Short mmCIF file of C-alpha atoms in Angstrom, two decimals:
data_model
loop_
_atom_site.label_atom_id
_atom_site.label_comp_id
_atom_site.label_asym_id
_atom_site.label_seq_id
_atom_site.Cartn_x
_atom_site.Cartn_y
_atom_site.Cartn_z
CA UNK A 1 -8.29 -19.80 -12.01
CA UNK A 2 -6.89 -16.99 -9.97
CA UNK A 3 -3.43 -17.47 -7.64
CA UNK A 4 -5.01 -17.87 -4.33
CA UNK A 5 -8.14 -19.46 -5.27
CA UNK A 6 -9.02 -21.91 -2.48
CA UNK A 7 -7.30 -20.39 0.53
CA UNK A 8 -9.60 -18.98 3.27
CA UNK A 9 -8.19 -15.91 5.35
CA UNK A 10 -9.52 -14.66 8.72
CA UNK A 11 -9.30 -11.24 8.40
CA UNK A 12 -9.09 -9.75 12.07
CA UNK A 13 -7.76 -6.90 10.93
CA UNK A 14 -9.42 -3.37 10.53
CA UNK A 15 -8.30 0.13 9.33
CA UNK A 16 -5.84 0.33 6.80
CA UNK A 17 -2.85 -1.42 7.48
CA UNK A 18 -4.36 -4.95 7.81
CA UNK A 19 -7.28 -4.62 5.33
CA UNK A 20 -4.77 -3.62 2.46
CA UNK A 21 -3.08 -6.59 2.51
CA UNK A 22 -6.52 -8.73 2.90
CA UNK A 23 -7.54 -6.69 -0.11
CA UNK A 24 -4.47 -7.70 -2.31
CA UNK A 25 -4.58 -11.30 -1.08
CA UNK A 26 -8.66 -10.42 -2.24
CA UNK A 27 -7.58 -9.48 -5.76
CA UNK A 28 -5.41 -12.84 -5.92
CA UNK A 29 -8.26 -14.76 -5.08
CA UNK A 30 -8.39 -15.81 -1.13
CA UNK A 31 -11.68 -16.03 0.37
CA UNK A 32 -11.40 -12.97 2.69
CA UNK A 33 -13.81 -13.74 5.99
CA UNK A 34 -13.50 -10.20 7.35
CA UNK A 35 -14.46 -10.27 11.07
CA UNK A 36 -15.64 -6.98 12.75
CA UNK A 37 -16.72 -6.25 16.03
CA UNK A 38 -20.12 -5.45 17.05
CA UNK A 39 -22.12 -3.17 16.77
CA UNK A 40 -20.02 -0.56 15.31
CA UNK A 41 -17.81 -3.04 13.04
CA UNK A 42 -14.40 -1.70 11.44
CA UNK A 43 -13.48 1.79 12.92
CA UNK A 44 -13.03 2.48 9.21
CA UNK A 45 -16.78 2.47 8.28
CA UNK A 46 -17.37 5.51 10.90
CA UNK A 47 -14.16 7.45 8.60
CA UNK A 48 -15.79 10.81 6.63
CA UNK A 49 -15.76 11.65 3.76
CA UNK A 50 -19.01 9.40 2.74
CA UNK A 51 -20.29 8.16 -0.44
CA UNK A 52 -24.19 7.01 -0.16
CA UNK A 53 -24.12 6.85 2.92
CA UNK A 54 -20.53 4.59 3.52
CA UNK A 55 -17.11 5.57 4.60
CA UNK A 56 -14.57 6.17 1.50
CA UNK A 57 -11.65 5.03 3.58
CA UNK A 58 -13.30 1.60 3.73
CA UNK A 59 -14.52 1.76 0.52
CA UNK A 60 -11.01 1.80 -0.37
CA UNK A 61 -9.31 -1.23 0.87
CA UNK A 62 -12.37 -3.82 1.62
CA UNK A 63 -13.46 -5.15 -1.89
CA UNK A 64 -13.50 -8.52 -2.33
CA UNK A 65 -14.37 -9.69 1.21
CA UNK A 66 -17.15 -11.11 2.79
CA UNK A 67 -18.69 -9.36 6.30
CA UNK A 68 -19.09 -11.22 9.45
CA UNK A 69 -20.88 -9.23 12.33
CA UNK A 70 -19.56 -10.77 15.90
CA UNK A 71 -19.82 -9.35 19.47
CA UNK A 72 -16.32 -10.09 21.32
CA UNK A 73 -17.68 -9.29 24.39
CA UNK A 74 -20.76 -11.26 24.56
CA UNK A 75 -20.43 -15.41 25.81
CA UNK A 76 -19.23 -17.75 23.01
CA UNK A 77 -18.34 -14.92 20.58
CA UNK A 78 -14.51 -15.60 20.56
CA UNK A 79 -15.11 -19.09 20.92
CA UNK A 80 -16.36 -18.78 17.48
CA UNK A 81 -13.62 -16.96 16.19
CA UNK A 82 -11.48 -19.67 17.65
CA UNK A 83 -13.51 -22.14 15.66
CA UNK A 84 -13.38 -20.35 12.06
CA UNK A 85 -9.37 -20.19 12.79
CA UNK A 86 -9.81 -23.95 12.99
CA UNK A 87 -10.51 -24.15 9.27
CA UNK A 88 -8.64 -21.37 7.66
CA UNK A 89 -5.93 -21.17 5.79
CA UNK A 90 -4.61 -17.68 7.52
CA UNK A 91 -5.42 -15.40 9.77
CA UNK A 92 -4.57 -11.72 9.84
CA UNK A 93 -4.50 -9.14 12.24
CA UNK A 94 -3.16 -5.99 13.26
CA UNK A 95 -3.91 -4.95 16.68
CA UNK A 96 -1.63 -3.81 19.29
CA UNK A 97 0.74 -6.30 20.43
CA UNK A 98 -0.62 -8.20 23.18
CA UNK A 99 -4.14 -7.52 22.11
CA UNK A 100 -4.80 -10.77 20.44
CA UNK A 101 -2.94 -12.98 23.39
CA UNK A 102 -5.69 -11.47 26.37
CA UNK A 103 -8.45 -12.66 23.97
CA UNK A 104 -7.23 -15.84 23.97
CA UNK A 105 -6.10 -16.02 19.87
CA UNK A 106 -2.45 -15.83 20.44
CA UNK A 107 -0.52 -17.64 17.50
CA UNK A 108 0.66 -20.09 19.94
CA UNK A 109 -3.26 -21.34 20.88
CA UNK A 110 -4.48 -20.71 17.20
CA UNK A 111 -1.52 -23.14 15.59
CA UNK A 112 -1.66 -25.72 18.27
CA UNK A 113 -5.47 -26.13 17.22
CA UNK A 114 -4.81 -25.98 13.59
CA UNK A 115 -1.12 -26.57 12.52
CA UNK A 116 -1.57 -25.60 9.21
CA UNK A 117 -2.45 -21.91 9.82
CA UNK A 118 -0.84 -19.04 8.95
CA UNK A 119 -0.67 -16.26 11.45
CA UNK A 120 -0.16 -13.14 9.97
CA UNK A 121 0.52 -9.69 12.22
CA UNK A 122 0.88 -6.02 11.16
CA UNK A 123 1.73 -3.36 13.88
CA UNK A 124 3.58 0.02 14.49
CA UNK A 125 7.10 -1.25 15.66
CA UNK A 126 6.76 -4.98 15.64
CA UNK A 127 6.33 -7.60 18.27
CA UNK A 128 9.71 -7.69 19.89
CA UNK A 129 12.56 -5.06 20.79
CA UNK A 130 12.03 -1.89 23.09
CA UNK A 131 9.10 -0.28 21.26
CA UNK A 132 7.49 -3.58 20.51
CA UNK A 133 4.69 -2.67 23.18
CA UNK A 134 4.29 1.13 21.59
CA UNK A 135 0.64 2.22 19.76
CA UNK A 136 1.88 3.14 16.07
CA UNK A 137 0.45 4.79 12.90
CA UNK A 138 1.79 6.04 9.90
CA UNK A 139 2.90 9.70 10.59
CA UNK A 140 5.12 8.22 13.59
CA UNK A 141 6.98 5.20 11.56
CA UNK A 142 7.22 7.89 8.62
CA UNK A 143 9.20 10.18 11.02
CA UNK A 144 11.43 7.18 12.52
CA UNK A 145 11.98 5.07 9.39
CA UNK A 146 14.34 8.53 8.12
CA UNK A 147 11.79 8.85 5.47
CA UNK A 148 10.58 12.17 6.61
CA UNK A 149 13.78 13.46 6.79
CA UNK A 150 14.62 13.07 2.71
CA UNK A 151 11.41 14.24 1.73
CA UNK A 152 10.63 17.70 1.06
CA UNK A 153 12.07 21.29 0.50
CA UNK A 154 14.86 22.54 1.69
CA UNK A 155 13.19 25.27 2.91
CA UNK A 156 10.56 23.73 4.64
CA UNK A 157 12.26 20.51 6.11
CA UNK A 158 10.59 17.30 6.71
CA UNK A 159 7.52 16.45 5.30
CA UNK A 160 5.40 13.51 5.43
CA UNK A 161 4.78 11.23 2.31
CA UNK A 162 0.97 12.25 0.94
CA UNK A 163 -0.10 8.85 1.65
CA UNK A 164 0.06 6.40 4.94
CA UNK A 165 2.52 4.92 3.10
CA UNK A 166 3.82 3.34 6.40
CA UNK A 167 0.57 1.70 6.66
CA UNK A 168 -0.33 0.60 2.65
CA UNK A 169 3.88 -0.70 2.53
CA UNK A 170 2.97 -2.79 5.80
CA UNK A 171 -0.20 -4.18 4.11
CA UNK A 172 2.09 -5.32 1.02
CA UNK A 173 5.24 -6.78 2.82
CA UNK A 174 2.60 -8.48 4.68
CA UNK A 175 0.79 -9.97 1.78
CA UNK A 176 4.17 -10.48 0.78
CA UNK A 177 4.74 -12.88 3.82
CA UNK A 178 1.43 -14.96 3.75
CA UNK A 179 1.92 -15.87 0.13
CA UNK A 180 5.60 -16.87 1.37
CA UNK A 181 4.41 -18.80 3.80
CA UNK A 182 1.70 -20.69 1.46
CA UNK A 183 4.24 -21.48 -0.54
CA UNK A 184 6.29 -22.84 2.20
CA UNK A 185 3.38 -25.07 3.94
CA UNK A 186 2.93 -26.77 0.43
CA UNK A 187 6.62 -28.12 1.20
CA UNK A 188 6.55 -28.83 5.06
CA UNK A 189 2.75 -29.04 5.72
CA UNK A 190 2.95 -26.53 8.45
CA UNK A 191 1.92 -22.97 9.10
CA UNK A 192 4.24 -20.52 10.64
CA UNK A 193 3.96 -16.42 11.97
CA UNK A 194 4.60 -13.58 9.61
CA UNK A 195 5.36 -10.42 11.26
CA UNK A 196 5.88 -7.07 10.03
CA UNK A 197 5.58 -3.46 10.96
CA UNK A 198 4.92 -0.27 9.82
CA UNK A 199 8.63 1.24 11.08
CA UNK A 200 10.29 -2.14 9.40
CA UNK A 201 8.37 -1.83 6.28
CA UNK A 202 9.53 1.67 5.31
CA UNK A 203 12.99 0.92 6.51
CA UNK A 204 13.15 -2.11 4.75
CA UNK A 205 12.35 0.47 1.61
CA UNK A 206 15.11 2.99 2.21
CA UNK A 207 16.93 0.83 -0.67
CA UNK A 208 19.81 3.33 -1.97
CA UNK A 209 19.48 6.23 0.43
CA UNK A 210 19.85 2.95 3.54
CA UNK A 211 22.85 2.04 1.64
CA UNK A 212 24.41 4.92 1.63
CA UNK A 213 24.44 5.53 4.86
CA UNK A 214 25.76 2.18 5.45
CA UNK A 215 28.23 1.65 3.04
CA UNK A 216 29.89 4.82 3.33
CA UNK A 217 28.35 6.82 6.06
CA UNK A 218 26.88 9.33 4.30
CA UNK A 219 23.73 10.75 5.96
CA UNK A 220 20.88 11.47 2.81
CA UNK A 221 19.65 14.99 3.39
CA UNK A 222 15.82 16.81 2.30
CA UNK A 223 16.11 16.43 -1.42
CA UNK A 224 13.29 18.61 -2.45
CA UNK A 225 12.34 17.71 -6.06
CA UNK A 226 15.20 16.84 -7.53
CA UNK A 227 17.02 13.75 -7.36
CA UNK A 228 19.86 12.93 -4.65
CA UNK A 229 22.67 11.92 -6.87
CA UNK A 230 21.51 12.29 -10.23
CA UNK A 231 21.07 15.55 -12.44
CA UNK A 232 19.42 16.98 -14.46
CA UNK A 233 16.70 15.35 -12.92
CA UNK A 234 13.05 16.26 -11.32
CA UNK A 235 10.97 19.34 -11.46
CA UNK A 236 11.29 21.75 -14.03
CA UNK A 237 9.33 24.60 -15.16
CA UNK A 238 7.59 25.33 -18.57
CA UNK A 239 6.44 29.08 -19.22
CA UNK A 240 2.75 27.43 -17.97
CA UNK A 241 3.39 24.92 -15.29
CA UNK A 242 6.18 22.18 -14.20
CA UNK A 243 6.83 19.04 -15.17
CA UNK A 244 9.22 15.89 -14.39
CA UNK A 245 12.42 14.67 -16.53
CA UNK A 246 15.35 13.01 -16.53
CA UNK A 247 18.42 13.38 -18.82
CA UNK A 248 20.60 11.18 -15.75
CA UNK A 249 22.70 9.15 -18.57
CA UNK A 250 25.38 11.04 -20.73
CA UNK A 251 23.80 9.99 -23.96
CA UNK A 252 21.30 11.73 -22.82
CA UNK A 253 22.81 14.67 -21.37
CA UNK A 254 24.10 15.39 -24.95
CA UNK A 255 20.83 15.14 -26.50
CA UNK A 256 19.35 17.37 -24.22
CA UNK A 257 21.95 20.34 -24.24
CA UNK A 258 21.90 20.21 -27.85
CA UNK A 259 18.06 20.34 -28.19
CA UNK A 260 17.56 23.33 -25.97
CA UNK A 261 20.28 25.42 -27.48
CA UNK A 262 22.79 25.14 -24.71
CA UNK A 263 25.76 23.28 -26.30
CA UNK A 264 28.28 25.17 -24.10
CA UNK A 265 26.98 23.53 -21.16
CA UNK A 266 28.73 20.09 -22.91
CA UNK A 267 32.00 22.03 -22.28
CA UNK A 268 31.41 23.29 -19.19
CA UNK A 269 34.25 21.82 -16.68
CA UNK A 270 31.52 22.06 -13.99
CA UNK A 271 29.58 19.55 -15.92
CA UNK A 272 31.30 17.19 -18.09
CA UNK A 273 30.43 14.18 -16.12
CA UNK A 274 27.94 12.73 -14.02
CA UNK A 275 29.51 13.13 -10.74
CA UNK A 276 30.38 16.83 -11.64
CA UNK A 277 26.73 17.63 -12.32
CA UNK A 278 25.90 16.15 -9.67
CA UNK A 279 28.03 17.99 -7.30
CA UNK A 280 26.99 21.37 -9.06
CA UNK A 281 23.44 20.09 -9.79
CA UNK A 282 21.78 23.29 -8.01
CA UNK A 283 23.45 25.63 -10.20
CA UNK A 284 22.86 23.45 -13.35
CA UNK A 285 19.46 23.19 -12.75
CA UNK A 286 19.18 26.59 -12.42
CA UNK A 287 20.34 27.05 -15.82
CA UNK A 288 18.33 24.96 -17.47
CA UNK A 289 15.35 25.86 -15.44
CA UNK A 290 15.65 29.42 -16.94
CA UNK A 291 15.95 28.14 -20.62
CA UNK A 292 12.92 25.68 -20.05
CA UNK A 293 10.78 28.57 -18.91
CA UNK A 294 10.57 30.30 -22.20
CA UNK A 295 8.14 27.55 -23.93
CA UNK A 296 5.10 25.70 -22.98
CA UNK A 297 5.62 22.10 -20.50
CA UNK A 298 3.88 20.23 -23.15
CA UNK A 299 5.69 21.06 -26.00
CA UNK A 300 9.18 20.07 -23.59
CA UNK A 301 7.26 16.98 -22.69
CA UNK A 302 6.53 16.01 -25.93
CA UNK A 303 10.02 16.29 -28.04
CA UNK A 304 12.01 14.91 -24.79
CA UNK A 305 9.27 11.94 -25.82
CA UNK A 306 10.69 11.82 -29.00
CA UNK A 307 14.63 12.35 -28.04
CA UNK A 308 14.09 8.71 -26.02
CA UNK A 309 14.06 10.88 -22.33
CA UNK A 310 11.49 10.21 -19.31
CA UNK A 311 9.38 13.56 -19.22
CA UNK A 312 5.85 13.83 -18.22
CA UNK A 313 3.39 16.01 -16.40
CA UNK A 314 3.08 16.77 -12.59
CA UNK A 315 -0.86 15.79 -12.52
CA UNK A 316 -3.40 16.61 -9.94
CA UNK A 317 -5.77 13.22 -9.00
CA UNK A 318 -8.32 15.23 -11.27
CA UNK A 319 -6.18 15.08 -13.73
CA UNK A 320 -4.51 11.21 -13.43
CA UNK A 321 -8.22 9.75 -13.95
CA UNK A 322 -8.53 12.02 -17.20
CA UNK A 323 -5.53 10.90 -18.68
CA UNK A 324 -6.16 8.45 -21.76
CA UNK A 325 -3.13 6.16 -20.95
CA UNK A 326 -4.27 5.51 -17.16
CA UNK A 327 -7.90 4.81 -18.96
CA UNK A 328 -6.50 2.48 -21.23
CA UNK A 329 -4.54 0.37 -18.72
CA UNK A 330 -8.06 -0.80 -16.54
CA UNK A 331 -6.77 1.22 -12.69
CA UNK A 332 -10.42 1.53 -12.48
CA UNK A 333 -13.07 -0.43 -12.69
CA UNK A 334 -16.53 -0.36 -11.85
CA UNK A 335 -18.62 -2.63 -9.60
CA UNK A 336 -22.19 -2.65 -8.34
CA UNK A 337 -22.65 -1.96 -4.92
CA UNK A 338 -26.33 -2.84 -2.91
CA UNK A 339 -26.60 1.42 -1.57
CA UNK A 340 -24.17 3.54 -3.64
CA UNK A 341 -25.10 1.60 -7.41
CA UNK A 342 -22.23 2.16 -9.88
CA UNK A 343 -19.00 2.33 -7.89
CA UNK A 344 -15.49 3.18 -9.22
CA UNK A 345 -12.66 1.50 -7.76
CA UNK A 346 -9.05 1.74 -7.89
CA UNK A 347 -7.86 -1.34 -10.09
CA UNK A 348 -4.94 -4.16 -9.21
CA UNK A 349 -2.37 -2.64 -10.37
CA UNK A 350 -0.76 -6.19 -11.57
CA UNK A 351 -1.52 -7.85 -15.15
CA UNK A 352 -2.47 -11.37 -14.98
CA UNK A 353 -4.20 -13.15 -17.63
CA UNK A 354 -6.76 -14.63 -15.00
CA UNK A 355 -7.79 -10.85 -14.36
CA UNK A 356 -9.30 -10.78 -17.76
CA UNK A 357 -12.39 -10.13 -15.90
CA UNK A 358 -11.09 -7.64 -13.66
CA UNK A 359 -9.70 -7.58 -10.62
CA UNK A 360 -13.01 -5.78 -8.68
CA UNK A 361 -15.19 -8.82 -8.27
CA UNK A 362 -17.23 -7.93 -5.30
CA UNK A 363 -18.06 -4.66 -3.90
CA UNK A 364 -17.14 -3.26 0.02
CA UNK A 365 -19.59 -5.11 2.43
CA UNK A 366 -22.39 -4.17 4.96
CA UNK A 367 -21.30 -4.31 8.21
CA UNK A 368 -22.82 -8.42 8.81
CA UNK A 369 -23.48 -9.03 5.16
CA UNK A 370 -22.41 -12.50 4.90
CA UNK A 371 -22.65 -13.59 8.59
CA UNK A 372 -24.83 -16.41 7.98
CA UNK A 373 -23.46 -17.55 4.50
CA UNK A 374 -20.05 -18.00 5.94
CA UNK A 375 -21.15 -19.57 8.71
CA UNK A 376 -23.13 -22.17 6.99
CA UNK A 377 -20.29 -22.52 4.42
CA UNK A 378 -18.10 -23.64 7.39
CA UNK A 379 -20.16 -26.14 8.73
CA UNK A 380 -21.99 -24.49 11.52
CA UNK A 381 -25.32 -25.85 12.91
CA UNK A 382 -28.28 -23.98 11.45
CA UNK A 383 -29.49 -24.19 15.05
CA UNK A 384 -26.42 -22.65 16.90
CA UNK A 385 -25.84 -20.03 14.77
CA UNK A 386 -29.92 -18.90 15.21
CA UNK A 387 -29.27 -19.19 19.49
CA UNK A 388 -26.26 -16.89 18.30
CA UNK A 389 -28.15 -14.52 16.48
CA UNK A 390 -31.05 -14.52 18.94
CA UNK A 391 -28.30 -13.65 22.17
CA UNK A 392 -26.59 -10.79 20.29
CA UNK A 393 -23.09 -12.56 19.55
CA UNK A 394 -24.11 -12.55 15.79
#
């Protein structure tokens, strides 16, 4: 039996933030009711590039949820939202703030029909404080949260993660909060509001660098690719290509000065401890740099293996799906899907012994797909939902 088996979700949501944490809650086994707007449905299915004819962004985070075509702006269609609230278990959605209130699903109308529901909401900046009634996507909370300003080269300044990673860490801390708040209701038989935001999501995952800066004031600079406080470690180069390692602990400092034929280095008073090589870490990874340079990355990669020190390969995505080990451990599976046929899909990433089957268990759906069989599912008369078909709502 998977972890969320029995709880419905009323998935409001649409582009990434939203649908990522529907998709997780998906994988755990919630039955996602994704509602899109008609005609054109999520603003994610018009996203290039395509594959058969459907939009790879919502390929991406939409498996494992059922379609449900209704017209907002068409007589009785949000009163029929407001009537599959009734009997879920959670609803999510991530449009502006305010949005959901002039359509008449605020949290406050939504709980006061059904007590027990959930009310989960995903935005830029959150629902309250000044920028509460700001638009927001990921490039903007990237640049606010500080996270911008401790990634990339010295050279270059700033850069932007190479993922909406404001938007996917949003979708987790709010999957996060919904499972909280299950757990909860078993306890107090009530529902309550999860909020989050795309700004408070990558702030809340500053972690060390946040700490610093409050603890002891110090303001984390561009790092490039080597680590803050901690060296040797990050990009090196072999005589073909870089690669990653670490050699952070003194153990393995040792090991690692010996094996490249640099014991002076050990007596070097610019290095002899941690916080010394870390003060002088440009300079000392320029030596080491230089000695690395004279042999192949995979031959470095392979004995700091064997010498018990974190080394590996800087991989292009070509070149991540190739590799054996990510094979082995199931990050894709396959799935049938009704236009494309045999579709890869990025895996669950978390090991549970009721995913012995996978995690992928139903492909991306058409825009509508499951209207009906919801519907029906949730009691609806066979006769009502044909008037709503027939008028255009459905």
């Amino acid at each position: 039996m998977l972890p969320l088996q029995g709880i419905r979700v009323l998935d409001l949501s649409r582009l990434l933030a939203g649908p990522f944490s529907t998709t997780i809650l998906g994988d755990l086994g919630a039955d996602i009711l994704k509602v899109e707007a008609l005609p054109k449905g999520d603003l994610y299915r018009e996203a290039a590039p395509f594959h058969g004819g459907e939009s790879v962004s919502f390929l991406a985070v939409n498996r494992n949820k059922r379609s449900i075509g209704i017209d907002f702006r068409k007589e009785g269609g949000l009163d029929l939202v407001r009537e599959m609230a009734d009997k879920a278990d959670v609803v999510v959605e991530n449009f502006k703030p305010g949005t959901m209130e002039k359509m008449g699903l605020s949290y406050e109308t939504l709980s006061a029909r059904n007590p027990r529901l959930i009310y989960a909401s995903v935005s830029g900046f959150g629902r309250t404080g000044p920028y509460g009634h700001l638009p927001g996507v990921d490039q903007i909370a990237q640049g606010m949260s500080g996270f911008m300003s401790i990634t990339g080269q010295i050279e270059t300044g700033p850069t932007r993660v190479g993922v909406p990673i404001g938007d996917l860490v949003a979708g987790m801390w709010t999957a996060i909060g919904v499972q909280s708040a299950i757990i909860a209701r078993n306890s107090t038989g009530r529902g309550q509001r999860v909020d989050t935001s795309l700004l408070g999501g990558l702030i809340g995952l500053l972690s060390v660098q946040g700490q610093r800066y409050l603890s002891v004031g110090e303001v984390p600079e561009v790092a490039g690719n080597h680590h803050p406080v901690s060296s040797p470690y990050g990009v090196f180069h072999g005589s073909d290509g870089p690669f990653n390692f670490s050699a952070s602990t003194q153990a393995m400092w040792v090991k690692l000065c010996k094996h490249i034929g640099m014991e002076w280095l050990l007596s070097d008073e610019r290095f002899t401890n941690s916080s010394l090589r870390r003060d002088n870490r440009v300079e000392l990874e320029r030596i080491i740099d230089e000695r690395l340079k004279q042999r192949p990355r995979d031959e470095w990669i392979k004995e700091f293996r064997e010498l018990g020190m974190p080394a590996g390969p800087i991989y292009n995505l070509a070149e991540v799906f190739a590799d054996p080990h990510v094979a082995s451990t199931g990050m894709v599976e396959t799935i049938d899907h009704p236009t494309i046929g045999a579709l890869r899909q990025l895996a669950s990433p978390l090991k549970l012994e009721c995913f012995a089957e996978g995690s992928v268990r139903r492909p991306p759906p058409r825009l509508g797909e499951h209207t009906q069989e919801v519907l029906s599912e949730l009691g609806f008369d066979p006769a009502r939902i044909d008037r709503l078909m027939h008028s255009g709502v459905l």
